[in-house]
Coordinates of C-alpha atoms and ligand atoms in Angstrom, one line a residue:
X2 CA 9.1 -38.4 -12.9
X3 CA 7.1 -36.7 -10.4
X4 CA 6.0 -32.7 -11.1
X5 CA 6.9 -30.1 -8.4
X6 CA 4.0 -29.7 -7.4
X7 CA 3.5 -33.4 -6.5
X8 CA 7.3 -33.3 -4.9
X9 CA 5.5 -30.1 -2.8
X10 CA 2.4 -32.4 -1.5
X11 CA 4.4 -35.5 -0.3
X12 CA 6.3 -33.0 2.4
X13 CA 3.2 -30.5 2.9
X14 CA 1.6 -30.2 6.1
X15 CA 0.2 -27.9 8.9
X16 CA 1.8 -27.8 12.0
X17 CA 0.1 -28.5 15.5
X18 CA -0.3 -24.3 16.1
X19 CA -3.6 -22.8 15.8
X20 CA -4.6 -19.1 14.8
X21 CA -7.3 -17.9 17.1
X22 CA -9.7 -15.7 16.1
X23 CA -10.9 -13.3 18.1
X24 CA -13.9 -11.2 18.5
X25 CA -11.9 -7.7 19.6
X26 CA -15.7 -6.1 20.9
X27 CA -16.1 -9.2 23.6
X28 CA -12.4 -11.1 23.4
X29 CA -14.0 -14.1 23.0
X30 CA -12.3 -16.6 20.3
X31 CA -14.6 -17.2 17.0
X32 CA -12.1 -19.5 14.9
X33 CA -9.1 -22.2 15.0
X34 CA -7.3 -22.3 12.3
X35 CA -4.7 -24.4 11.5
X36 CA -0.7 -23.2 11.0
X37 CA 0.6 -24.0 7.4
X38 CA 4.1 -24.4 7.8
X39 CA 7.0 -24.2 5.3
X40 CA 6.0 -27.2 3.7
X41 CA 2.5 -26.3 3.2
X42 CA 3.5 -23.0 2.0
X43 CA 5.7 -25.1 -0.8
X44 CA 3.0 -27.0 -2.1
X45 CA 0.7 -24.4 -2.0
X46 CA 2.6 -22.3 -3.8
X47 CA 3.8 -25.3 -6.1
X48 CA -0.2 -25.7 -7.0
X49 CA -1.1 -22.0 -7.9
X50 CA 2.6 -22.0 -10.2
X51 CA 1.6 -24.7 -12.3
X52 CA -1.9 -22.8 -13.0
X53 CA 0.3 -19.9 -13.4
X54 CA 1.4 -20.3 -17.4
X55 CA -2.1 -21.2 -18.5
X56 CA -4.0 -18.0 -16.2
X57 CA -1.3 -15.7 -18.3
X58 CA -1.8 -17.2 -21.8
X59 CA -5.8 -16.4 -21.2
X60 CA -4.6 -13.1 -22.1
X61 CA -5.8 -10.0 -19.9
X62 CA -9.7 -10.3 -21.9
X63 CA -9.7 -13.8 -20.2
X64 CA -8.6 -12.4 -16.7
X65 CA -10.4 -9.6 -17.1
X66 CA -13.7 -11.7 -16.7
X67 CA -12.3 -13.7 -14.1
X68 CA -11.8 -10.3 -11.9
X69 CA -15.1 -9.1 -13.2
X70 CA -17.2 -12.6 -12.1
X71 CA -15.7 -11.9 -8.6
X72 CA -16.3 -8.2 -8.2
X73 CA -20.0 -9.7 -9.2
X74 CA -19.6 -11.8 -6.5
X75 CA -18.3 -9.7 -3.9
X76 CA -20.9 -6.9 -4.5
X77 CA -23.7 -9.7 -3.7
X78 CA -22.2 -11.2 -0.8
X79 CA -20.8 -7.3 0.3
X80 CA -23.0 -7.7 3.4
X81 CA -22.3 -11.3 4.8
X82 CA -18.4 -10.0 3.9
X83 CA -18.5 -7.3 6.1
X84 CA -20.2 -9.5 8.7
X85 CA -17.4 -11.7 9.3
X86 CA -15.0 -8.3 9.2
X87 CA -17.1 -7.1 11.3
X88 CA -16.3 -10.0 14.2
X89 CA -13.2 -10.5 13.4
X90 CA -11.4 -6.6 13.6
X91 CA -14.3 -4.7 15.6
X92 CA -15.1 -2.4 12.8
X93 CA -17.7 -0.5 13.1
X94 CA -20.3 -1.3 10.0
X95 CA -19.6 2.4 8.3
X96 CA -16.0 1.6 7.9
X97 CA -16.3 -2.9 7.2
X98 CA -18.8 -1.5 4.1
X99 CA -15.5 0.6 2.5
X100 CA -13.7 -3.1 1.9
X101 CA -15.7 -4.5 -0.5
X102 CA -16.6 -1.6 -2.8
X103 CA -12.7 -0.3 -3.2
X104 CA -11.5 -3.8 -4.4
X105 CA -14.8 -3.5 -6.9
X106 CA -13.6 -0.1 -7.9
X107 CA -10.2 -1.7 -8.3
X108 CA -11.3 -4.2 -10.7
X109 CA -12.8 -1.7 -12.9
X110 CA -10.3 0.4 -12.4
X111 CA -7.8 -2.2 -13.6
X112 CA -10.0 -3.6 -16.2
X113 CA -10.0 0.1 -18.0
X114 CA -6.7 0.7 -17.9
X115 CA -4.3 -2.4 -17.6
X116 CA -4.4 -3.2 -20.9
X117 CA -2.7 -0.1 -21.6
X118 CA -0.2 -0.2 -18.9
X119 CA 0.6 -3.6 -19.9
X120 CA 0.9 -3.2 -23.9
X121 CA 4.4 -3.2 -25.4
X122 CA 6.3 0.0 -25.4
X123 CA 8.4 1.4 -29.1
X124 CA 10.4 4.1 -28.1
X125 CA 12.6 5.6 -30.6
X126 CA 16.2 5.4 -30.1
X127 CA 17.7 8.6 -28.9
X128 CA 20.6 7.9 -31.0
X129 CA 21.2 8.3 -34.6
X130 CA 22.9 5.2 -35.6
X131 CA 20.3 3.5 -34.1
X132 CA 17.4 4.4 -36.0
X133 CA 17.4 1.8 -37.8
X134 CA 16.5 -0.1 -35.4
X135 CA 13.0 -1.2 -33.5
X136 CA 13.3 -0.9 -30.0
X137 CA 10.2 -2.3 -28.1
X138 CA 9.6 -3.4 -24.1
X139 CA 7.2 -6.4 -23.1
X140 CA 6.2 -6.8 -19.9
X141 CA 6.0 -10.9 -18.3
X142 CA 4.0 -11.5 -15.6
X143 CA 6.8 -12.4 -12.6
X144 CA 5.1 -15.9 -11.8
X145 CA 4.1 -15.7 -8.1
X146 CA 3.2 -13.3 -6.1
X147 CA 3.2 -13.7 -2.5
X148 CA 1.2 -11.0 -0.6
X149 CA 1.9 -10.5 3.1
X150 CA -1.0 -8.0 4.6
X151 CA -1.7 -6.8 8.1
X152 CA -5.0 -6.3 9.8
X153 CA -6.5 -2.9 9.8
X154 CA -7.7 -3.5 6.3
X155 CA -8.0 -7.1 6.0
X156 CA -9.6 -6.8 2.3
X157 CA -8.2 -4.0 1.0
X158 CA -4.5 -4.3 1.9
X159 CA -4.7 -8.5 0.5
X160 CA -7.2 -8.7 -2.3
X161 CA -6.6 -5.1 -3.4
X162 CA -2.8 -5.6 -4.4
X163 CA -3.8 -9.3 -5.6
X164 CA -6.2 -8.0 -7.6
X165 CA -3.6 -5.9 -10.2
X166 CA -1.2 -9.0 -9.5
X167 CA -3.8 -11.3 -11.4
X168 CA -4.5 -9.0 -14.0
X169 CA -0.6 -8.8 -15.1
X170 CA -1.0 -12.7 -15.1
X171 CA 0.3 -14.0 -12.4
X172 CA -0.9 -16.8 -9.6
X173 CA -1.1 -14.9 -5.8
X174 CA -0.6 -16.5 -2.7
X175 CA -1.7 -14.3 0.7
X176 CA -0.8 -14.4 4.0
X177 CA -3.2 -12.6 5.8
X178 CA -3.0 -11.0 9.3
X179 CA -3.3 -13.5 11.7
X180 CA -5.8 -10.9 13.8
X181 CA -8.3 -11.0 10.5
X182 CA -8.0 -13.8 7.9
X183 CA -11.7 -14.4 7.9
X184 CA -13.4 -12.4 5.3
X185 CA -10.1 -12.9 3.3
X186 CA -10.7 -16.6 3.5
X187 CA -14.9 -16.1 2.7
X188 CA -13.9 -14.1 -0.7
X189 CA -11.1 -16.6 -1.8
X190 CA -13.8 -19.2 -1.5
X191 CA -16.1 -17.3 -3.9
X192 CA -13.2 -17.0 -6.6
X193 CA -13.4 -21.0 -6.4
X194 CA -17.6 -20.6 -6.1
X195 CA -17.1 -19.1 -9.2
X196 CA -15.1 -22.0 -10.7
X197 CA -11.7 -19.3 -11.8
X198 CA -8.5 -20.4 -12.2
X199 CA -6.5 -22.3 -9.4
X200 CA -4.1 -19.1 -9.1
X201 CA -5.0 -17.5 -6.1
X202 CA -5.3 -18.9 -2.5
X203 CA -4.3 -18.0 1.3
X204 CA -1.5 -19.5 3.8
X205 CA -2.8 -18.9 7.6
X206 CA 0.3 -18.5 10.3
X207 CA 2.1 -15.7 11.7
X208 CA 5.5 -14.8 11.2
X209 CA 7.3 -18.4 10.0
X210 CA 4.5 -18.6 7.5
X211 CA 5.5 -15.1 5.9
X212 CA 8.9 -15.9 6.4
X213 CA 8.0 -18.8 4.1
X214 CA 6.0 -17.3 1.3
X215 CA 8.9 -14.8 0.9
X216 CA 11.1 -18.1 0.3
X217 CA 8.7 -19.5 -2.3
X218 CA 7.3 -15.9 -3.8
X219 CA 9.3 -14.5 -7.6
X220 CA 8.1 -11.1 -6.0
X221 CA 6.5 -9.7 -2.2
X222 CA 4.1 -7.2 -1.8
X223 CA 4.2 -6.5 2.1
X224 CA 2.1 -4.0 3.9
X225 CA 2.7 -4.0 8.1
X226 CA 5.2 -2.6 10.5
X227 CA 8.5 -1.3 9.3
X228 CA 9.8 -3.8 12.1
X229 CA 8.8 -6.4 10.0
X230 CA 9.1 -4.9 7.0
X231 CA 13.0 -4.8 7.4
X232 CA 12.9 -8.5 8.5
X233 CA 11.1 -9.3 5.0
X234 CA 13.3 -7.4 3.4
X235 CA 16.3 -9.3 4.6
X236 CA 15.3 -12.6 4.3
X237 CA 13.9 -11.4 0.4
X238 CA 17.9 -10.6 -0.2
X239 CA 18.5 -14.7 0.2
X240 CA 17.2 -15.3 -2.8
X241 CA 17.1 -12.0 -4.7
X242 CA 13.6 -11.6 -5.2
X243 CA 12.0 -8.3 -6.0
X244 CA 9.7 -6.5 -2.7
X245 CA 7.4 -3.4 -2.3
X246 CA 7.1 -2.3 1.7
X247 CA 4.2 -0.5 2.4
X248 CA 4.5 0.2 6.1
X249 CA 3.3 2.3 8.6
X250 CA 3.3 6.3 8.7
X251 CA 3.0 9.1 11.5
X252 CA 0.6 11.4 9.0
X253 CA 0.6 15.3 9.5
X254 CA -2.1 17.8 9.5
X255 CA -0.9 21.3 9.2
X256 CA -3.7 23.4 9.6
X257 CA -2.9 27.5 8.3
X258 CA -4.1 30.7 9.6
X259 CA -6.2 31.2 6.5
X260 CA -7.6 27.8 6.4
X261 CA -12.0 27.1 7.2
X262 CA -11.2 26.0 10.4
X263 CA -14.3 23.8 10.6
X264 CA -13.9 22.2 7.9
X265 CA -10.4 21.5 8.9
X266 CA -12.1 20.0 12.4
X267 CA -14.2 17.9 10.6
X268 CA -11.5 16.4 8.6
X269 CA -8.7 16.2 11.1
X270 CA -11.5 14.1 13.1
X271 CA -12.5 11.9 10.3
X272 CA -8.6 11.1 9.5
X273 CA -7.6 10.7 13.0
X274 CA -10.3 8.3 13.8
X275 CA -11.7 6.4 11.2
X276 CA -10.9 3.1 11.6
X277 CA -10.2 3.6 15.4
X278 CA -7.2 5.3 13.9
X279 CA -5.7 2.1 12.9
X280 CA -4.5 3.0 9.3
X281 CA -1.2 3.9 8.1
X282 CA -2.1 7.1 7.1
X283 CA -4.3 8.3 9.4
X284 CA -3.2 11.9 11.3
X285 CA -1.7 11.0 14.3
X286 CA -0.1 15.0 14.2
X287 CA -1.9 18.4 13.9
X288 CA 0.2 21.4 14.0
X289 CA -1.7 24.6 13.8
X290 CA -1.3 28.3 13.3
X291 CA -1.1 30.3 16.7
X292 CA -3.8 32.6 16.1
X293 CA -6.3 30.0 15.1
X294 CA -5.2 27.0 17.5
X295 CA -7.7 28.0 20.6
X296 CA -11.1 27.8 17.7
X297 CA -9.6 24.6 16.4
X298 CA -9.5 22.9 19.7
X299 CA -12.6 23.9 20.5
X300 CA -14.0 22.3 17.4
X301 CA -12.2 19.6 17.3
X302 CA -13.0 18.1 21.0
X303 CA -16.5 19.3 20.8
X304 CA -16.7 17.0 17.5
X305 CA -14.4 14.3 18.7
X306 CA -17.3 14.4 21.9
X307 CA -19.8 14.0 20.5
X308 CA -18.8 10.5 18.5
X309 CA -20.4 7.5 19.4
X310 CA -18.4 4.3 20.2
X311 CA -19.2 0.9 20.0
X312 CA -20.5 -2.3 18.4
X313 CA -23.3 -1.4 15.8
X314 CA -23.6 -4.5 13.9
X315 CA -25.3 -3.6 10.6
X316 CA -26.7 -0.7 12.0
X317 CA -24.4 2.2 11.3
X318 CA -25.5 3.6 14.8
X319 CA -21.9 4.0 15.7
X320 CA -18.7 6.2 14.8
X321 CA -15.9 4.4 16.1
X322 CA -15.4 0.6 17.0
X323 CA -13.4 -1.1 18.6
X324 CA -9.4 -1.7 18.7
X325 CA -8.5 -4.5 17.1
X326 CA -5.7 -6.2 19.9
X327 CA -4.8 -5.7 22.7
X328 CA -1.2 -5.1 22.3
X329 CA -1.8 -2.0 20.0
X330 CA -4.1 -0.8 22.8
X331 CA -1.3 -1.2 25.1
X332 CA 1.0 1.0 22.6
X333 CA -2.4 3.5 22.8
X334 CA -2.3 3.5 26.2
X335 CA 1.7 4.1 26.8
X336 CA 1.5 7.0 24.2
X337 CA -1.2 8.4 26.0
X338 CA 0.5 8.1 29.3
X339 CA 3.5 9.2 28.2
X340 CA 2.4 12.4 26.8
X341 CA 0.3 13.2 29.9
X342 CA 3.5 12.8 32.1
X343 CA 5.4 15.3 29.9
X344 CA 2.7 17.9 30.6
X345 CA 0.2 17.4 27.2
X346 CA -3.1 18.4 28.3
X347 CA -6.0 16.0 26.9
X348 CA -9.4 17.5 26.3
X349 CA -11.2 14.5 26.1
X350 CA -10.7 10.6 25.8
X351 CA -7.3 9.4 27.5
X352 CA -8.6 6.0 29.0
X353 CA -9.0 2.9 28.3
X354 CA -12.2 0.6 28.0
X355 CA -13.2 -1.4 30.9
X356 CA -13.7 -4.4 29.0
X357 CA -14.9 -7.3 27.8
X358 CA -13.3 -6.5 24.7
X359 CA -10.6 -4.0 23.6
X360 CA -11.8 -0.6 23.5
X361 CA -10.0 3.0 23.4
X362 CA -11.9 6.5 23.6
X363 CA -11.5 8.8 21.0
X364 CA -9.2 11.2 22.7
X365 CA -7.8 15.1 21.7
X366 CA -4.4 16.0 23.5
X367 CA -3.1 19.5 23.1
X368 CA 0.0 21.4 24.0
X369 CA 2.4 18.4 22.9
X370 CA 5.6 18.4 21.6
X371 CA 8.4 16.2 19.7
X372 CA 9.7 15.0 23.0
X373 CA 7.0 12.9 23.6
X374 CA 5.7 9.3 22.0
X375 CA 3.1 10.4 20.2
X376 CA 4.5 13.0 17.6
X377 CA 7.0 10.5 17.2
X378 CA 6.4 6.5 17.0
X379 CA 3.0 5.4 15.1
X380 CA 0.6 5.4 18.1
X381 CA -2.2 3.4 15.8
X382 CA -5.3 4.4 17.6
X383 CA -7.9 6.9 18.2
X384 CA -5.4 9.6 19.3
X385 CA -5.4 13.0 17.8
X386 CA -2.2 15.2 18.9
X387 CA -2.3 19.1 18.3
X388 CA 0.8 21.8 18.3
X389 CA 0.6 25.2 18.5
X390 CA 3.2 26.9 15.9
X391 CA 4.2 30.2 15.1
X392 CA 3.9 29.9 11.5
X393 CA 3.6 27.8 8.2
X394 CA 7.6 27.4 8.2
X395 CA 7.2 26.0 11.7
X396 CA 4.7 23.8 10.7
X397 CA 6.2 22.5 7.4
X398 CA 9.7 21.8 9.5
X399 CA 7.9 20.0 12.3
X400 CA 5.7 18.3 9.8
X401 CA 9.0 16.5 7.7
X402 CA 11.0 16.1 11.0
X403 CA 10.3 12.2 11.3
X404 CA 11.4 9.1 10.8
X405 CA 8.0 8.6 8.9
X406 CA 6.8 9.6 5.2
X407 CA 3.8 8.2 4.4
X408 CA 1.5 10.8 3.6
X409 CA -0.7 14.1 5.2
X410 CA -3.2 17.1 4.7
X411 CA -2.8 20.7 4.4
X412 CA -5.5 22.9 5.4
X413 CA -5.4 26.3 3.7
X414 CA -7.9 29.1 1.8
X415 CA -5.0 29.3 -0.8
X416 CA -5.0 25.9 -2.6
X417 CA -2.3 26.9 -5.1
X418 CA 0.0 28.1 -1.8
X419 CA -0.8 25.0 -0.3
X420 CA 0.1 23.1 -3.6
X421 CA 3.9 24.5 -3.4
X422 CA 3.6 24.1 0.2
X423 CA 3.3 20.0 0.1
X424 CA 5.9 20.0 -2.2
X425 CA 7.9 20.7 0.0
X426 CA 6.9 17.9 2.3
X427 CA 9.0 14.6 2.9
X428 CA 6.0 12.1 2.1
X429 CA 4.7 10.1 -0.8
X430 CA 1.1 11.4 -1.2
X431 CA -0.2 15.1 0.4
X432 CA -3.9 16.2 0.2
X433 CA -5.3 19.7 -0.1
X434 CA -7.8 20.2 2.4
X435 CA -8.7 16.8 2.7
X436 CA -7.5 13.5 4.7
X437 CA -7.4 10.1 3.5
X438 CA -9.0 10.2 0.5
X439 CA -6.2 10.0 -2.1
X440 CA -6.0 6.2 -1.1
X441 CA -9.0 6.1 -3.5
X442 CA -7.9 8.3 -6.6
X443 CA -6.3 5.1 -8.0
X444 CA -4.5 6.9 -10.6
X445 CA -2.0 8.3 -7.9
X446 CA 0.9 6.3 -6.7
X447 CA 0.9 5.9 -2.9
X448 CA 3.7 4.7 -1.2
X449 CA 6.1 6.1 1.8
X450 CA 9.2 7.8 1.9
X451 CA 11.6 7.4 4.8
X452 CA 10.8 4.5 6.9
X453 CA 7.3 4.2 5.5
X454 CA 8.3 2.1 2.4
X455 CA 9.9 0.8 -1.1
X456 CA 7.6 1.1 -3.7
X457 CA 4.0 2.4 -5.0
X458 CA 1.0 0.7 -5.2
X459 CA -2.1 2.1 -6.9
X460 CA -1.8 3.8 -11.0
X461 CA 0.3 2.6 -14.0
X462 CA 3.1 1.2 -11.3
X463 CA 1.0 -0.5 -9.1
X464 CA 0.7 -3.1 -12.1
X465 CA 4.1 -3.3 -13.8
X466 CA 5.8 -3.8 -10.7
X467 CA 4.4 -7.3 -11.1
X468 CA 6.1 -8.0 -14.3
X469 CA 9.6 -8.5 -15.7
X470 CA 10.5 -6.3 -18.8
X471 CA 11.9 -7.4 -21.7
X472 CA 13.5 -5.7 -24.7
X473 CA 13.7 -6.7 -27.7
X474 CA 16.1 -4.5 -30.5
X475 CA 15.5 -5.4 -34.3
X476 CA 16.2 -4.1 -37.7
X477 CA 13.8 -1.8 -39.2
X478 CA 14.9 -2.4 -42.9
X479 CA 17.7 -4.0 -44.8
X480 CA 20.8 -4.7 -43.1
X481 CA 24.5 -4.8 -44.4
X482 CA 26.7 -7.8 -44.0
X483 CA 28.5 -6.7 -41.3
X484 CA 28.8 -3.2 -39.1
X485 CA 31.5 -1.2 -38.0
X486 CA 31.7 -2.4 -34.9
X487 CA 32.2 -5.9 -35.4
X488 CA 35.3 -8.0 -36.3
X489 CA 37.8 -7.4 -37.7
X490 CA 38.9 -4.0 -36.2
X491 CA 40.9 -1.5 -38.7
X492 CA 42.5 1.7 -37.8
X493 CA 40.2 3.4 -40.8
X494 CA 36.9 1.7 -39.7
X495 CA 38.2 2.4 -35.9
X496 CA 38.7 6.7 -37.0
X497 CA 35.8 6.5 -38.3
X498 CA 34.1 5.7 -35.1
X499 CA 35.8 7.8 -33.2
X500 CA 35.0 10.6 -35.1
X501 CA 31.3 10.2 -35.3
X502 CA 31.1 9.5 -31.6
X503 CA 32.5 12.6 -30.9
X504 CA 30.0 14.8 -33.1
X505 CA 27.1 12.7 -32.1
X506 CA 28.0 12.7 -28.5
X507 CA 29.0 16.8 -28.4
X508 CA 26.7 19.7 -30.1
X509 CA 26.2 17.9 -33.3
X510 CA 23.2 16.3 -31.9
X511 CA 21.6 19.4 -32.2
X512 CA 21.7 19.4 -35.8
X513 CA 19.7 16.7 -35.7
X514 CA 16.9 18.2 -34.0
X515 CA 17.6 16.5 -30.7
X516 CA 17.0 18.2 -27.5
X517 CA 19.1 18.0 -24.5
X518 CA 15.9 17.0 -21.9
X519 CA 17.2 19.4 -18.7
Ligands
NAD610 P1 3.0 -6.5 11.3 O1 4.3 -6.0 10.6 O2 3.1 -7.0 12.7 O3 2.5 -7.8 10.4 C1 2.1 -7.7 9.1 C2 2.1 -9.1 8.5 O4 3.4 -9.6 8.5 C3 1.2 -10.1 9.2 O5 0.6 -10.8 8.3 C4 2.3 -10.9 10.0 O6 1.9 -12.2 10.3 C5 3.4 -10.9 9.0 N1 4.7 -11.2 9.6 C6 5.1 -11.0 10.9 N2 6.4 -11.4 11.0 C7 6.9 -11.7 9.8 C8 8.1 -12.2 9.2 N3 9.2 -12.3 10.0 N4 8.2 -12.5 7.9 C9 7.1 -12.3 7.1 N5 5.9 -11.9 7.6 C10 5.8 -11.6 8.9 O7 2.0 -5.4 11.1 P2 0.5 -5.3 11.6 O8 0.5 -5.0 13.1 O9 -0.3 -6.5 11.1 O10 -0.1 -4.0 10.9 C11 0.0 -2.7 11.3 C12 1.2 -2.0 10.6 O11 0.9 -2.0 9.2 C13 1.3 -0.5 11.0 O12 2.7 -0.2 11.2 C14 0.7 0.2 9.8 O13 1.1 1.5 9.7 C15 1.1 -0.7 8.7 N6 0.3 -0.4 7.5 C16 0.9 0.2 6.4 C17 0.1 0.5 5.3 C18 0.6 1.1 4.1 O14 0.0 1.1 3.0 N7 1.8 1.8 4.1 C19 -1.3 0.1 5.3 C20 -1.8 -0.5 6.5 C21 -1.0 -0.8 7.5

C-alpha cells in the first residue's frame, strides 16, 4: 500500500506560470520561479506531515535547538539575507537589517517562555462535588500549519509566525508574497544547510496556491489584505479548519495639547514612513489639538523634508526606499489625488517618481477630512494625513470612526491620562508616546479589531493557537462503585440531587469559601 505522501508525488507538479521577481528600485525582473499548483501543494504538504509526529515527539528541548541552530544561522548570513530583501522589496538597508534580528529575538523569546505556555494546566474544579477529581489541559500541536504572508515584511510576517508554529511541534508550510519570496526561500535553505527536520518548506504562486494550502493546512495563519483575508476565510469554512487574519489597519496618531510636540514629530514621521509606509500599522491619520496643530506642521514637514530617498545598498545613506509595486503606488497616487481635489493642502511630497523603478515622495497633507480616501481606506505608502480638532473627545471619536482597528499612538505629557485615554480606543494594541514599537514587546498580543483581524499573534497566545487542547478529568483518590448520577435513577437518590444543586448553585457556595468572580 502506498503512503500519502507517495499518493501526493505521483499527481504533484508545477504548473507552466512563473513568479517574476522584480527589482521595485529599477523594475527590472531578478527571478522565475516556477507556480506550484494544487497538486504540488498536496505533496508538499503530504512530505512535511509525515515529519510532523517525529519533530513533535523530539519534545520542545529537541526543537528548541533546531530554532536555535537557525537563529545561529540567520545572524551569520543576516547581511547576504538582507541583500536579497533588499532587491526584491526596495527596502532601504536601515529597515531590511530589522528582519533578521526580530525572528532571532523571536526564537529566544520562544525558547524562554514556550515551555511554560505549553505545559499542562491543573485547575481546580470550581465545584464542590468535583473535588475529587484532577482536572488537567494538554495542549497537541495541530499538525500543519500553512502560513500565507504578504510582502512588506517578507521575513517577519512568514518565519516569525512559523517560528512559534514549530516550537508547539508542528510541520509549517509558507506561501510567501509573490512580490518577495526570495530571502524567504535563502533562510528555508539554511534550516536544510543545517540538516533540521523535514517540517518546514515554502509553496511559490499567488492566489490558487494559497487557496490550496488552506485546503491542505489543520490551521492558517494569514497576514494581507482584508480582501483576501475574507476570501481565506471562506474557503477555510469548507473544511472547518481553524484561521488567524492579521490584515491591514488605517493607524491613528492623536497628538494632545500637552503633548512634546517634537517628539511627537519625530515619531509621527518615523511611523508614517518607515518602510515607505507599507506596514499595517503604520499612521496613516494624525489628528491634533487646535492650539498646537500650526507647530506640529511645521515640524513635521520640515522633518519629513529633509529625508533622503532612494537605493542605499548596504550603506544606510538613505531614509526611505522604494515602493514595492506598482499597483500600491497607483492606490498612493489616487489617495493623494483624491485628497488634493477635495481641497487637502500638501506641504510637501504629493508626486510620483519618474521612474525606472517605483518610487513615491514622502509627502505631509494637512487640512483633510473623513470625506476623503486617505483617512479612510489603507493608503500603504509614504503618506502622512493631519486634522485639526477641537479637542481630545474629537480626536478620540475621529480616531475609532473606521472600518479599521489595528493599532495607534497617543501623544500626551499625562501618560496615566493617556493610558485611560487608549482604552477607550477601538484597536488591538495603543502606544504611549510612541509608534510602532509594541510589534516588538513580544509579550503583548497584537492583533486587529474591526476589519483588521481574528486572532493574536505575539505572547502566551501567539503559541497555543497552534495547538488543540485536551482535557483529561480523573479521580484524585478512592472511588465508590457507582455515583449518584448514574443508573439506576431513584426518587431518594434523584431529591437528593436536587437538593444539593440548589445549595451549591445559590448562596451556599459561599460557605464554602467560594467567591463569585464579578
Ligand atoms: P494580499 O491580501 O494581496 O496578499 C497576501 C497573501 O495572500 C499573498 O501571499 C497572496 O499571494 C495571497 N493570496 C492572494 N489571494 C489569495 C487567495 N484567494 N487565497 C489565499 N491566499 C491568497 O496582501 P498584500 O498586498 O500582500 O499585503 C498588504 C496587506 O497586508 C495590507 O492590507 C496590510 O495592511 C496587510 N498586513 C497586515 C499585517 C498585520 O499584522 N495585521 C501585517 C502586514 C501587512
Amino acid at each position: 500500500m502506498s503512503t500519502a505522501v507517495e499518493e501526493a508525488e505521483k499527481v504533484a507538479g508545477s504548473s507552466d506560470e512563473v513568479v517574476a521577481v522584480k527589482r521595485p528600485v529599477d523594475g527590472e525582473t531578478i527571478r522565475e520561479l516556477p507556480v506550484a499548483d494544487a497538486a504540488e501543494v498536496a505533496a508538499t504538504a503530504a512530505r512535511l506531515r509525515a515529519a510532523q509526529g517525529e519533530w513533535a515527539e523530539l519534545g520542545f528541548a529537541g526543537r528548541r535547538e533546531w530554532l536555535e541552530r537557525l537563529r545561529d544561522w540567520m545572524l551569520a548570513e543576516s547581511e547576504r539575507i538582507a541583500d536579497i530583501m533588499q532587491a526584491e522589496s526596495g527596502k532601504v538597508r536601515a529597515d531590511a537589517t530589522l528582519e533578521v534580528p526580530y525572528c532571532a529575538d523571536a526564537i529566544n523569546f520562544y525558547s524562554a517562555n514556550a515551555a511554560e505556555f505549553l505545559a499542562d494546566e491543573t485547575p481546580s474544579a470550581h465545584f464542590p462535588a468535583l473535588k475529587v477529581k484532577r482536572l488537567r489541559i494538554t495542549r497537541d500541536p495541530v499538525g500543519l500549519v500553512g502560513v500565507i504572508s504578504p510582502w512588506n515584511f517578507p521575513l517577519i510576517l512568514s518565519l516569525g509566525d512559523a517560528i512559534p508554529a514549530l516550537a508547539a511541534g508542528n510541520a509549517v508550510l509558507i506561501k510567501p508574497s509573490e512580490l518577495t519570496p526570495l530571502c524567504l526561500m535563502a533562510v528555508i535553505e539554511g534550516w536544510k544547510q543545517i540538516g533540521a527536520p523535514d517540517v518546514l518548506d515554502y509553496v511559490n504562486g499567488f492566489g490558487e496556491t494559497g487557496g490550496a494550502l488552506v485546503d491542505e493546512a489543520d490551521y492558517v495563519q494569514f497576514t494581507g489584505s482584508d480582501k483576501t483575508g475574507r476570501l481565506v476565510l471562506k474557503r477555510a469554512a469548507e473544511t472547518l479548519t481553524p484561521v488567524s487574519l492579521e490584515l491591514g489597519g488605517k493607524d491613528p496618531a492623536l497628538v494632545l495639547r500637552d503633548a512634546n510636540v517634537e517628539r511627537a514629530a519625530n515619531g509621527v514621521a518615523f511611523g508614517g514612513l518607515m518602510n515607505s509606509g507599507q506596514i499595517c500599522m503604520s499612521i496613516e491619520r494624525v489628528y491634533v489639538e487646535r492650539p498646537i496643530y500650526d507647530e506640529f506642521l511645521g515640524k513635521l514637514t520640515e522633518k519629513v523634508e529633509a529625508l533622503r530617498q532612494g537605493a542605499d545598498g548596504r550603506t544606510y545613506t538613505a531614509d526611505v526606499g522604494a515602493m514595492t509595486s506598482p499597483a500600491q503606488t497607483d492606490i498612493v497616487e489616487r489617495h493623494v489625488t483624491d485628497a488634493r481635489e477635495k481641497g487637502a493642502r500638501i506641504l510637501t511630497g504629493g508626486r510620483r517618481g519618474d521612474g525606472p523603478g517605483d518610487w513615491y515622495e514622502p509627502t505631509v497633507i494637512a487640512d483633510v477630512d473623513h470625506s476623503m480616501d486617505v483617512m479612510r481606506d489603507e493608503t500603504f505608502g509614504p503618506v502622512i494625513s493631519v486634522m485639526a480638532v477641537e479637542d481630545a473627545e474629537q480626536a478620540v471619536e475621529l480616531a475609532n470612526d473606521s472600518r479599521y482597528g489595528l493599532s495607534g499612538s497617543i501623544f500626551s505629557g499625562d501618560v496615566k491620562a493617556a493610558e485611560r485615554m487608549a482604552r477607550r480606543l477601538e484597536m488591538g494594541s495603543c502606544n504611549v508616546n510612541d509608534t510602532l514599537i509594541n510589534y516588538n514587546a513580544l509579550e503583548l498580543p497584537m492583533g486587529g479589531w474591526k476589519t483588521s483581524g481574528i486572532g493574536t499573534r505575539h505572547g502566551r497566545d501567539g503559541i497555543r493557537k497552534f495547538t488543540r487542547t485536551r482535557s483529561i478529568l480523573s479521580p484524585r483518590g478512592p472511588e465508590l462503585d457507582s455515583e449518584i448520577l448514574w443508573y439506576p435513577i431513584t426518587p431518594a437518590k434523584r431529591g437528593f440531587f436536587a437538593k444539593v444543586t440548589r445549595f451549591f448553585g445559590g448562596r451556599g457556595l459561599g460557605r464554602f469559601g467560594i467567591e463569585r468572580r464579578g
